[in-house]
GROMACS .gro file of C-alpha atoms in nm:
model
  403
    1UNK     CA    1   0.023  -3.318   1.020
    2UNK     CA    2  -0.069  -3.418   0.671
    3UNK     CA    3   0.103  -3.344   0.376
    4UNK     CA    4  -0.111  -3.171   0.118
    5UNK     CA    5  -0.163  -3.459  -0.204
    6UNK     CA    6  -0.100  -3.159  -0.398
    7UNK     CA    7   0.236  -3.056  -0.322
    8UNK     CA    8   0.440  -3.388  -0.224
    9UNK     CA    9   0.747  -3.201  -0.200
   10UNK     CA   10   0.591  -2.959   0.050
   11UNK     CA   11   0.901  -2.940   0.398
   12UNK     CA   12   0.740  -2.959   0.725
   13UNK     CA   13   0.617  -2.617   0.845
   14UNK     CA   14   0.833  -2.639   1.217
   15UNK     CA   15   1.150  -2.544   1.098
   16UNK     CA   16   0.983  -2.228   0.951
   17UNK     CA   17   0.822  -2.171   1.179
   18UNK     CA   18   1.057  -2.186   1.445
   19UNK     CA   19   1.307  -2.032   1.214
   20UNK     CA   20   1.082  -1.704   1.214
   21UNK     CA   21   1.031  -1.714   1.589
   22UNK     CA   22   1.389  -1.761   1.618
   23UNK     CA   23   1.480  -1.413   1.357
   24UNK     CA   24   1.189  -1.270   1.649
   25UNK     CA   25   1.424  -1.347   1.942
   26UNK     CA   26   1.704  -1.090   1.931
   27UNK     CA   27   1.522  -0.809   1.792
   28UNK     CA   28   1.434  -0.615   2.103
   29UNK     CA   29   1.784  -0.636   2.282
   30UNK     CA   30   1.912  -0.507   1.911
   31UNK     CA   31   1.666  -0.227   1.917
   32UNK     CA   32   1.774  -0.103   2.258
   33UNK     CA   33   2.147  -0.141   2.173
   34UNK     CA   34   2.096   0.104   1.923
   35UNK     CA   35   1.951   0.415   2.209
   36UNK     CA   36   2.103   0.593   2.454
   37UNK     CA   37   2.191   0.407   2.775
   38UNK     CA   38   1.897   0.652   2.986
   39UNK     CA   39   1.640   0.485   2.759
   40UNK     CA   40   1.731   0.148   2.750
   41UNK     CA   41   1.741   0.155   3.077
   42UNK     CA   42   1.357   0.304   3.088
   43UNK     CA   43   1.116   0.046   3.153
   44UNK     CA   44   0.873   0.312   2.971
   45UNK     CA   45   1.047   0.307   2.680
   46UNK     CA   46   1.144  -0.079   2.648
   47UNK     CA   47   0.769  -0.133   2.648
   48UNK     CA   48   0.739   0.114   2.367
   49UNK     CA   49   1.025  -0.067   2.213
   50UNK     CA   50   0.763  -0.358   2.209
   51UNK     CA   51   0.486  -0.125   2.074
   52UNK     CA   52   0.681  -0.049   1.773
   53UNK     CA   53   0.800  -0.459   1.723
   54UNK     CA   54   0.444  -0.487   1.681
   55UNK     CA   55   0.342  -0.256   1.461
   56UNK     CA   56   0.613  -0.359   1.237
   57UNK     CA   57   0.519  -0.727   1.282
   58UNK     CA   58   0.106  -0.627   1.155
   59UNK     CA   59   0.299  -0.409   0.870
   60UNK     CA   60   0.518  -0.727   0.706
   61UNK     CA   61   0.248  -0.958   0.782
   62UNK     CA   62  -0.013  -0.813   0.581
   63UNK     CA   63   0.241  -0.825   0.305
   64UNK     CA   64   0.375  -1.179   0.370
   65UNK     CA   65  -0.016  -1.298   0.342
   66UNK     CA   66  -0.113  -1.088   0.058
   67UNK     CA   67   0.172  -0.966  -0.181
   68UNK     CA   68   0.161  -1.072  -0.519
   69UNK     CA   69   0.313  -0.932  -0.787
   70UNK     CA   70   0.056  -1.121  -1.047
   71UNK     CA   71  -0.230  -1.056  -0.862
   72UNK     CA   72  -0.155  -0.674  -0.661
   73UNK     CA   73  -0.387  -0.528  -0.445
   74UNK     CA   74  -0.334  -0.182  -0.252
   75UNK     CA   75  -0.249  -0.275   0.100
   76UNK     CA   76  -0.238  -0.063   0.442
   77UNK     CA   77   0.158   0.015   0.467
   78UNK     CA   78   0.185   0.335   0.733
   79UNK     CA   79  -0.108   0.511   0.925
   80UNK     CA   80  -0.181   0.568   1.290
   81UNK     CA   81  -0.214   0.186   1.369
   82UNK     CA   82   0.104   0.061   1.183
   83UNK     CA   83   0.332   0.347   1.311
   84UNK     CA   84   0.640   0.265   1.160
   85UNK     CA   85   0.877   0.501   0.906
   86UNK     CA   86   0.701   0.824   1.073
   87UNK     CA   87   0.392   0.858   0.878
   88UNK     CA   88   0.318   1.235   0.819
   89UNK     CA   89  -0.061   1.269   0.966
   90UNK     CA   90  -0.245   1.410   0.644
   91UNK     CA   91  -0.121   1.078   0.439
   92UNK     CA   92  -0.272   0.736   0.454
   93UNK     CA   93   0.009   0.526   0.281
   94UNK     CA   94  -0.049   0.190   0.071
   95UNK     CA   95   0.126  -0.030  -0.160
   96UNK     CA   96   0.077  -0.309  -0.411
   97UNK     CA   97   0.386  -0.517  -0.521
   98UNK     CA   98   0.385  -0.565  -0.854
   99UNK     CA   99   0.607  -0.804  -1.085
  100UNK     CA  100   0.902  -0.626  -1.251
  101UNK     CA  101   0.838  -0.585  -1.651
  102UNK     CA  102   0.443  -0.680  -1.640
  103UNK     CA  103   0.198  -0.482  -1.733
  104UNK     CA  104  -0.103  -0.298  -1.495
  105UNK     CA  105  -0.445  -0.121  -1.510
  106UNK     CA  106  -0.559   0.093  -1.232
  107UNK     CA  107  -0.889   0.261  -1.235
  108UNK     CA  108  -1.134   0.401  -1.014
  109UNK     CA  109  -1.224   0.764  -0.885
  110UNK     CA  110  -1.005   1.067  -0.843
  111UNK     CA  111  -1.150   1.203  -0.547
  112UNK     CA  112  -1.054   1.566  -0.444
  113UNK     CA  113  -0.697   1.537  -0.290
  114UNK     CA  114  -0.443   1.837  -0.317
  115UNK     CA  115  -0.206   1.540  -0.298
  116UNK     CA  116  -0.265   1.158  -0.460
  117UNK     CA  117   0.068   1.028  -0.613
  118UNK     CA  118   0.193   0.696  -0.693
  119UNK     CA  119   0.568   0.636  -0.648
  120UNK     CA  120   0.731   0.354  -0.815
  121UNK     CA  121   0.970   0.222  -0.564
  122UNK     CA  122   1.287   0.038  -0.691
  123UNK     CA  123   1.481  -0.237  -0.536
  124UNK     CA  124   1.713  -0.076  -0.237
  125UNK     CA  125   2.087  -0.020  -0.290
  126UNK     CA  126   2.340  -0.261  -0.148
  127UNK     CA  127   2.382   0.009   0.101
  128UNK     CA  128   2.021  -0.017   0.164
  129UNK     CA  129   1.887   0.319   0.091
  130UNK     CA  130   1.503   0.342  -0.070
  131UNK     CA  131   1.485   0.504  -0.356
  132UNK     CA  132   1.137   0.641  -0.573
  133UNK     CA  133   1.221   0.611  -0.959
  134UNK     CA  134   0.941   0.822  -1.015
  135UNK     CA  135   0.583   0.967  -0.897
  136UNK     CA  136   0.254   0.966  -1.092
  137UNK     CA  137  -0.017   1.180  -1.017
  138UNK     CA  138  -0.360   1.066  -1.008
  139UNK     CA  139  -0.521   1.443  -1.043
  140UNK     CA  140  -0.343   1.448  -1.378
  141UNK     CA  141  -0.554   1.163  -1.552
  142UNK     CA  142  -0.829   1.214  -1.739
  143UNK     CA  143  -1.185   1.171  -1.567
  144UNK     CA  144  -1.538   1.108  -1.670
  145UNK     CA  145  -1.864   1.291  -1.546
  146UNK     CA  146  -1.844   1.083  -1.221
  147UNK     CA  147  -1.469   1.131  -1.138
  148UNK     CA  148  -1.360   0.784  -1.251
  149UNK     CA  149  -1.012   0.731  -1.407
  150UNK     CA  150  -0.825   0.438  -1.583
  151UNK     CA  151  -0.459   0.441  -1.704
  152UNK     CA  152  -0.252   0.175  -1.827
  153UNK     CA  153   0.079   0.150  -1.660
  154UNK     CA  154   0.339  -0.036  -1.814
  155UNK     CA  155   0.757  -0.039  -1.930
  156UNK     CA  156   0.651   0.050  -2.286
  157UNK     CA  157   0.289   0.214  -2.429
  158UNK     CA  158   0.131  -0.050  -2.649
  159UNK     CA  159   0.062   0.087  -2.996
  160UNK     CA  160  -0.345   0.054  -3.005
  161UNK     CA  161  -0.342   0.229  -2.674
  162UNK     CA  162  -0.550   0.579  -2.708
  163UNK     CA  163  -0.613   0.584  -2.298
  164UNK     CA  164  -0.424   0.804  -2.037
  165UNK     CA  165  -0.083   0.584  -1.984
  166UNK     CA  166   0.235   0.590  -1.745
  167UNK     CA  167   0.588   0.421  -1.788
  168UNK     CA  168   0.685   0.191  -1.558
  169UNK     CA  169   0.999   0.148  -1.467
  170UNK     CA  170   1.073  -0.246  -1.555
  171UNK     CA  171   1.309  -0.236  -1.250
  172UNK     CA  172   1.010  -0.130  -1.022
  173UNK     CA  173   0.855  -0.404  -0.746
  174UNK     CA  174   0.626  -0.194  -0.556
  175UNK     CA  175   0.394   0.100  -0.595
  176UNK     CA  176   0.371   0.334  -0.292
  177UNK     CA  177  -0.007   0.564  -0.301
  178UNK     CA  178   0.011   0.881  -0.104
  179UNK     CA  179  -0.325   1.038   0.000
  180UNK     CA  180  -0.232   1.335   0.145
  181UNK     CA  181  -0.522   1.526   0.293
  182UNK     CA  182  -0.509   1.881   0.366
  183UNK     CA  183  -0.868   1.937   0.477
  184UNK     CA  184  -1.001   1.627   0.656
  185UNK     CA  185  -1.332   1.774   0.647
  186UNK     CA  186  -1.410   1.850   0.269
  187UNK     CA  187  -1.200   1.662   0.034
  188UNK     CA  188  -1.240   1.308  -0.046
  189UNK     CA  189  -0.989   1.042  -0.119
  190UNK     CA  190  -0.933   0.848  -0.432
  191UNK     CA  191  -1.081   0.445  -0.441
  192UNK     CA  192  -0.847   0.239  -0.645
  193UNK     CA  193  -0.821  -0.099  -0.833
  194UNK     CA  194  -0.520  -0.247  -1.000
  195UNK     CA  195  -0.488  -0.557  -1.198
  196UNK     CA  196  -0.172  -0.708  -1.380
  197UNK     CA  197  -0.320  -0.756  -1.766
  198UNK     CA  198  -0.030  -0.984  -1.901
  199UNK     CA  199  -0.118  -1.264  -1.689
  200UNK     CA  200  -0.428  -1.458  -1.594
  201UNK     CA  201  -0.703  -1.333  -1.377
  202UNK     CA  202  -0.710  -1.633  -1.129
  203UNK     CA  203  -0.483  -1.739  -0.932
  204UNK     CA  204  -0.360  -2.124  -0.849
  205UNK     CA  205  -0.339  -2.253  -0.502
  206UNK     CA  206   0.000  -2.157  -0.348
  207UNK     CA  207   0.321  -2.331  -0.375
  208UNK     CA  208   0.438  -2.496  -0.035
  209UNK     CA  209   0.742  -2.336  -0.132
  210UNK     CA  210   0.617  -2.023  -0.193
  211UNK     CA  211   0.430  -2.009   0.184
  212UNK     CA  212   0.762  -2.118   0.317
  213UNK     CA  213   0.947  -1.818   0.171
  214UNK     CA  214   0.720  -1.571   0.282
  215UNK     CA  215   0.748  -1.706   0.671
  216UNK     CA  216   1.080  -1.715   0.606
  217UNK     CA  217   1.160  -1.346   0.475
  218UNK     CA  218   0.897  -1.194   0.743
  219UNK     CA  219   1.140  -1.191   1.044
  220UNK     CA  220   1.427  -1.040   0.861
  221UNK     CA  221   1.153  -0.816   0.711
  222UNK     CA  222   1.042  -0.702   1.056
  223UNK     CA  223   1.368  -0.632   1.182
  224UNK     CA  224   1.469  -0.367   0.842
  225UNK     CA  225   1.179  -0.201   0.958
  226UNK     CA  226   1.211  -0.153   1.311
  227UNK     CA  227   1.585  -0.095   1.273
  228UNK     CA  228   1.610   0.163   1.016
  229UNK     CA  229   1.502   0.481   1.176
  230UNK     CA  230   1.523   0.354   1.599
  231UNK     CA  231   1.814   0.579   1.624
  232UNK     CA  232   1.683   0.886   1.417
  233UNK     CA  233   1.641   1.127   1.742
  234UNK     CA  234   1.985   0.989   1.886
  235UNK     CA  235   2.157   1.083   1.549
  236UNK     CA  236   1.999   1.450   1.549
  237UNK     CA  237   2.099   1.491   1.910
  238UNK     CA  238   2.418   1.395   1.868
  239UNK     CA  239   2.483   1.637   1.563
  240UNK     CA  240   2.349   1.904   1.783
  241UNK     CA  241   2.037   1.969   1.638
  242UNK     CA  242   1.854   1.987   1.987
  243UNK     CA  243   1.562   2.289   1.943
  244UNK     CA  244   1.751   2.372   1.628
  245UNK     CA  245   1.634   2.290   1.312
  246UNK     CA  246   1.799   2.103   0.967
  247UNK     CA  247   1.744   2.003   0.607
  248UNK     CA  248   1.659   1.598   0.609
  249UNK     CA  249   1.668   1.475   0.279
  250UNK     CA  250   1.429   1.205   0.271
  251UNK     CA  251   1.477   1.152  -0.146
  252UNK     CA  252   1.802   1.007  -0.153
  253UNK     CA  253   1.797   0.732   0.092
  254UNK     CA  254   1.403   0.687   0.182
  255UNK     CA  255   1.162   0.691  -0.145
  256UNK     CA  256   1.048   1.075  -0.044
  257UNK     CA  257   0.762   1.243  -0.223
  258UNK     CA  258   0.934   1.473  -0.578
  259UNK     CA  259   0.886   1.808  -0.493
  260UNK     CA  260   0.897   1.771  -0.147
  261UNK     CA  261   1.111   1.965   0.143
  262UNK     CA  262   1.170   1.806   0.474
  263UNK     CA  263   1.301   2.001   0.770
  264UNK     CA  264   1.329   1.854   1.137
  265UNK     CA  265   1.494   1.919   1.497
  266UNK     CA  266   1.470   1.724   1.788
  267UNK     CA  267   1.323   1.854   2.084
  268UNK     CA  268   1.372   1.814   2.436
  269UNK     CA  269   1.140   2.009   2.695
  270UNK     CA  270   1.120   1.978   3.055
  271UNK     CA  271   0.832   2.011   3.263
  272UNK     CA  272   0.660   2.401   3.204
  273UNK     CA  273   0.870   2.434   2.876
  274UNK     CA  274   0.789   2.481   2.525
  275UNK     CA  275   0.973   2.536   2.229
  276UNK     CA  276   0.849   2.858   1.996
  277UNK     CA  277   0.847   2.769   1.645
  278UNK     CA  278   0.892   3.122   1.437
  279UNK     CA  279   0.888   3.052   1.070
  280UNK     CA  280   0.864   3.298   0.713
  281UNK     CA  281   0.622   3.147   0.527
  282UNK     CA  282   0.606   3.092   0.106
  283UNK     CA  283   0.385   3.347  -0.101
  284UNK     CA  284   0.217   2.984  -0.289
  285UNK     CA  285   0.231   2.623  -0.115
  286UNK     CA  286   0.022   2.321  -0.213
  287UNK     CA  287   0.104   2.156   0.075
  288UNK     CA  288   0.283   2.229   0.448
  289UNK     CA  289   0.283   2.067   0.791
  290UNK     CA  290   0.448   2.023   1.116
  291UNK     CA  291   0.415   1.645   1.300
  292UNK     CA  292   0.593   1.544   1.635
  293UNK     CA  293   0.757   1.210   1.692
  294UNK     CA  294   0.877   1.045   1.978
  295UNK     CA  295   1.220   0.974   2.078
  296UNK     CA  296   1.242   0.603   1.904
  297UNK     CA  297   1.057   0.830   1.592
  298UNK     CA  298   0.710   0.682   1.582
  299UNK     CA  299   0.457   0.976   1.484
  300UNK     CA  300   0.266   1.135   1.792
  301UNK     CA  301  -0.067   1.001   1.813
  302UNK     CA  302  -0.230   1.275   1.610
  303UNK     CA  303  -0.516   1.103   1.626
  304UNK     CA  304  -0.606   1.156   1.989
  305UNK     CA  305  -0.402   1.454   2.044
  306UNK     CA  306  -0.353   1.811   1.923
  307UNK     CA  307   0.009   1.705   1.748
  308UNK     CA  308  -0.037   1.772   1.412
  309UNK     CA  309  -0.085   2.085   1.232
  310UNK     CA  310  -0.092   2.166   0.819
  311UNK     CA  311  -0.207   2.449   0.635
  312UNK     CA  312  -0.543   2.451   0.615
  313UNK     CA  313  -0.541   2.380   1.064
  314UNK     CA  314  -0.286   2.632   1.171
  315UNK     CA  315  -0.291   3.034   1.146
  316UNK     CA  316  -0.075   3.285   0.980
  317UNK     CA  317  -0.022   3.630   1.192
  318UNK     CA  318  -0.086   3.976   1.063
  319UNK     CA  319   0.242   3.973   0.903
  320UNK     CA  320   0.229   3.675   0.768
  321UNK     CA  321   0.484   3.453   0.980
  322UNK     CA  322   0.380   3.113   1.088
  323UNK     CA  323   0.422   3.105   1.452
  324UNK     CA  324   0.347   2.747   1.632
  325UNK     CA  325   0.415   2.609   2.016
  326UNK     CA  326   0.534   2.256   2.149
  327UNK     CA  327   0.454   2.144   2.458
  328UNK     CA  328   0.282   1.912   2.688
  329UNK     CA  329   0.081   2.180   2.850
  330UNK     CA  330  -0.166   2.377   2.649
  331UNK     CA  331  -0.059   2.696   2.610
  332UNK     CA  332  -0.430   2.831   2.514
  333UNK     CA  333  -0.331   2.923   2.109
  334UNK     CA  334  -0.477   2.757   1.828
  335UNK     CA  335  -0.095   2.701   1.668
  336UNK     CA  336  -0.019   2.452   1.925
  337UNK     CA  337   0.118   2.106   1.954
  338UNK     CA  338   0.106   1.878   2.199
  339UNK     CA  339   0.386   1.664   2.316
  340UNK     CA  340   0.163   1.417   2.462
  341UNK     CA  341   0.337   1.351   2.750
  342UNK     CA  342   0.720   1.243   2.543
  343UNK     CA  343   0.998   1.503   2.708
  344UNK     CA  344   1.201   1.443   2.362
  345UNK     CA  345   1.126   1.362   2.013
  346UNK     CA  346   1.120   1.534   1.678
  347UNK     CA  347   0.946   1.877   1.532
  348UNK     CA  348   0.961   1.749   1.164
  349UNK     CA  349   0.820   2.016   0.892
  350UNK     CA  350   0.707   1.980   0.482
  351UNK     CA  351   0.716   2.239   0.248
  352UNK     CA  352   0.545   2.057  -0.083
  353UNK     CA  353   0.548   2.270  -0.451
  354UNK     CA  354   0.579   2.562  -0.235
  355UNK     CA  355   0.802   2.882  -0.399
  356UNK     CA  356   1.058   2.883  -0.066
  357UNK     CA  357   1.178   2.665   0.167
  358UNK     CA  358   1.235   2.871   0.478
  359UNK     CA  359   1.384   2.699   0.797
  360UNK     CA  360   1.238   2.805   1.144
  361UNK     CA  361   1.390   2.913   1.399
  362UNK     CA  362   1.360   2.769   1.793
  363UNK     CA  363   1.401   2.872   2.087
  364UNK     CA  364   1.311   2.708   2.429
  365UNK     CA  365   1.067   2.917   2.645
  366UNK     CA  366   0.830   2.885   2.943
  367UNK     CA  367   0.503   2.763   2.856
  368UNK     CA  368   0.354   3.044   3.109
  369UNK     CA  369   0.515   3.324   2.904
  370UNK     CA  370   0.420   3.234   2.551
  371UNK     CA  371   0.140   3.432   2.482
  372UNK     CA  372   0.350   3.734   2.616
  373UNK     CA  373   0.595   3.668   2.291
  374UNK     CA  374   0.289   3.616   2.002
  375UNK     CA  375   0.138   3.896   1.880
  376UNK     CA  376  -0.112   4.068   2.081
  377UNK     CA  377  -0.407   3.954   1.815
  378UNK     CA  378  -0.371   3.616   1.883
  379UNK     CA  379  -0.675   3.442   1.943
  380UNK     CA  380  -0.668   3.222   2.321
  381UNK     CA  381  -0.843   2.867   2.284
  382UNK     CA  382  -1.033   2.791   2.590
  383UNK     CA  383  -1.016   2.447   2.734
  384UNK     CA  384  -1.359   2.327   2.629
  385UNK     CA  385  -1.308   2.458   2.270
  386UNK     CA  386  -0.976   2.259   2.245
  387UNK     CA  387  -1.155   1.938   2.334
  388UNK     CA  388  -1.402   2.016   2.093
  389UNK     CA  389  -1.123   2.036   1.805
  390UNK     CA  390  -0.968   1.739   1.926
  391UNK     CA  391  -1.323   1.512   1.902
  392UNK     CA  392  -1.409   1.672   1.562
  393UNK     CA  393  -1.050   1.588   1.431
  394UNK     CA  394  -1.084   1.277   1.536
  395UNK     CA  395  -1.418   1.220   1.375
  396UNK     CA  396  -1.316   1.334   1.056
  397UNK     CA  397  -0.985   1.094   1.040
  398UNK     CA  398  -1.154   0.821   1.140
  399UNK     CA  399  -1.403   0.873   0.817
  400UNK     CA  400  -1.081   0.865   0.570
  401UNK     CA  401  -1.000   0.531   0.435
  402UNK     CA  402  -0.736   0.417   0.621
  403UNK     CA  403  -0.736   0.039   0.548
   0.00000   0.00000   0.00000
């Protein structure tokens, strides 16, 4: 192959190359040496093993193609395709890396989210926990008649600036959006630009070098990802939260949303159980939801099943408890969610701004007596009006913008 006349100094791209395939090699067997010796051993779950490998491959290759600090863009992080770190179901995640200590415009239109924050993410600890240095919110900027917005964000204000502006922290390298919808039908999400303003516009050809570092960091990149949170269900089993629920905090060590309250259990049903979810629920809340994951934690396709449920989607009883069911067989309720077919995984709950932070309780039940224990005003979904809340679901996540 010919070396480029514009970078004589350009190495051969082989030994990358094979270097990344070679940081590939070991990362399944690793993955499986970190679960119980029943999966592991389930061809099943080795293939899922490979689902999530490749999901986390797409994730870091987007960014090893298109990060650049000087010249951000917002790119797909987490979402129903790549289906790594648990994405809730209401938020499409994306970042831009930006350059520590420059200087950035974003602008665009608001849209009509409860929830649209940017979180400036700082390096991780030596320990390797993620931590948010802070979270800006979009519905605080100023708009015109059409929605749009434009704030400066930057370590220090500049002194002719008059616009909306946010510090940023000069230790900060990425910027994580959340678009958290609570009514997929109604609200709209934000469309937004960045730009870094203390550099120029255009951008030079790449480096060699520069090429060669991104191959190089993308397999060591891929295997953080898959190997952070492969164990997550194992962990909660074997603290004894089985149908039992805890306090996860997600700030300290993961970059979780301010103001936000995570509670989780891990399930396991057999065949013809479910697990009754009985919860008090907060007099205000800007934001709540339950989500399922599987038992290596990747988020239950919500996008094809009943397995998600927020505020706007589930229904409060007479007395104003939140009462929901999980299982693989529909139970005929609308406060139901569906296992899809995984026999263990996590029940994972947000409370968001909300004036409490009660924690359910669980118990395991048959899926035949369940309506017997809701109360007797509970509405019964038929099967052909569930199908028709799963298609129209469906149809209206599909029309967010999730890339």
């Amino acid at each position: 192959m010919p070396r480029s006349i514009d970078s004589p100094q350009a190495e051969p791209l082989l030994p990358a190359w094979n270097a990344f395939l070679d940081g590939l090699r070991e990362l399944a067997p690793a993955m499986l040496d970190k679960l119980p010796g029943h999966l592991r051993d389930d061809p099943q779950t080795q293939h899922e093993i490979g689902r999530l490998m490749l999901s986390a491959l797409a994730a870091r290759s987007i960014e090893a193609i298109a990060k650049d600090g000087d010249h951000p863009m917002f790119l797909p992080s987490l979402n129903i395709v790549l289906n790594v770190f648990q994405p809730n179901a209401d938020t499409v995640y994306k970042t831009a890396h930006i350059t520590p200590g420059g200087s950035y415009r974003l602008r665009g239109q608001a849209g009509s989210l409860r929830i649209a924050k940017i979180g400036t993410m700082a390096p991780p600890s030596a320990d390797g926990a993620i931590q948010a240095s802070g979270y800006h919110d979009i519905n605080s900027l100023k708009t015109d008649g059409d929605g749009m917005f434009d704030v400066l964000l930057s370590p220090s204000r500049p002194p002719d600036h008059t616009g909306d502006w946010w510090e940023l922290d000069p230790r900060a390298h990425t910027l994580l959006l959340r678009q958290v919808a609570y009514d997929w039908s109604t609200e709209s999400d934000p469309v937004i630009s960045i730009e870094r303003l203390d550099v120029p516009p255009t951008r030079p050809r790449p480096a060699a070098a520069d090429l060669a570092r991104r191959l190089q960091e993308l397999a060591p990149g891929v295997s953080r990802t898959v190997m952070l949170l492969i164990d997550h269900v194992a962990q909660l089993q074997r603290q004894g939260f089985v149908n039992k629920f805890k306090v996860w905090d997600v700030g300290s060590n993961y970059g979780g949303l301010f103001g936000q309250f995570y509670y989780e259990c891990a399930y396991e049903l057999k065949d013809g159980e479910a697990l009754l979810i009985e919860s008090d629920y907060p007099e205000t809340c800007a934001y709540a939801s339950l989500i399922l994951t599987n038992q290596i934690f990747e988020t239950t396709d919500w996008y094809n099943n009943h397995s998600s449920l927020n505020g706007t989607q589930w229904r409060l009883d007479a007395d104003r408890k939140l009462r929901v069911v999980v299982s693989a067989t529909d139970p005929g309720v609308p406060n139901w969610l569906d296992t899809a077919g995984y026999p263990t995984g996590v029940v994972q709950g947000r409370w968001t701004d909300c004036s409490s932070n009660p924690i359910p309780s669980a118990r395991k039940v048959a899926v035949a007596d369940v309506v017997g224990m809701l109360p007797p005003d509970t509405p019964r979904v038929t099967e052909q009006e569930r199908e028709r809340i799963i298609r129209e679901r469906r149809a209206r996540f599909q029309q967010r913008p999730l890339w």
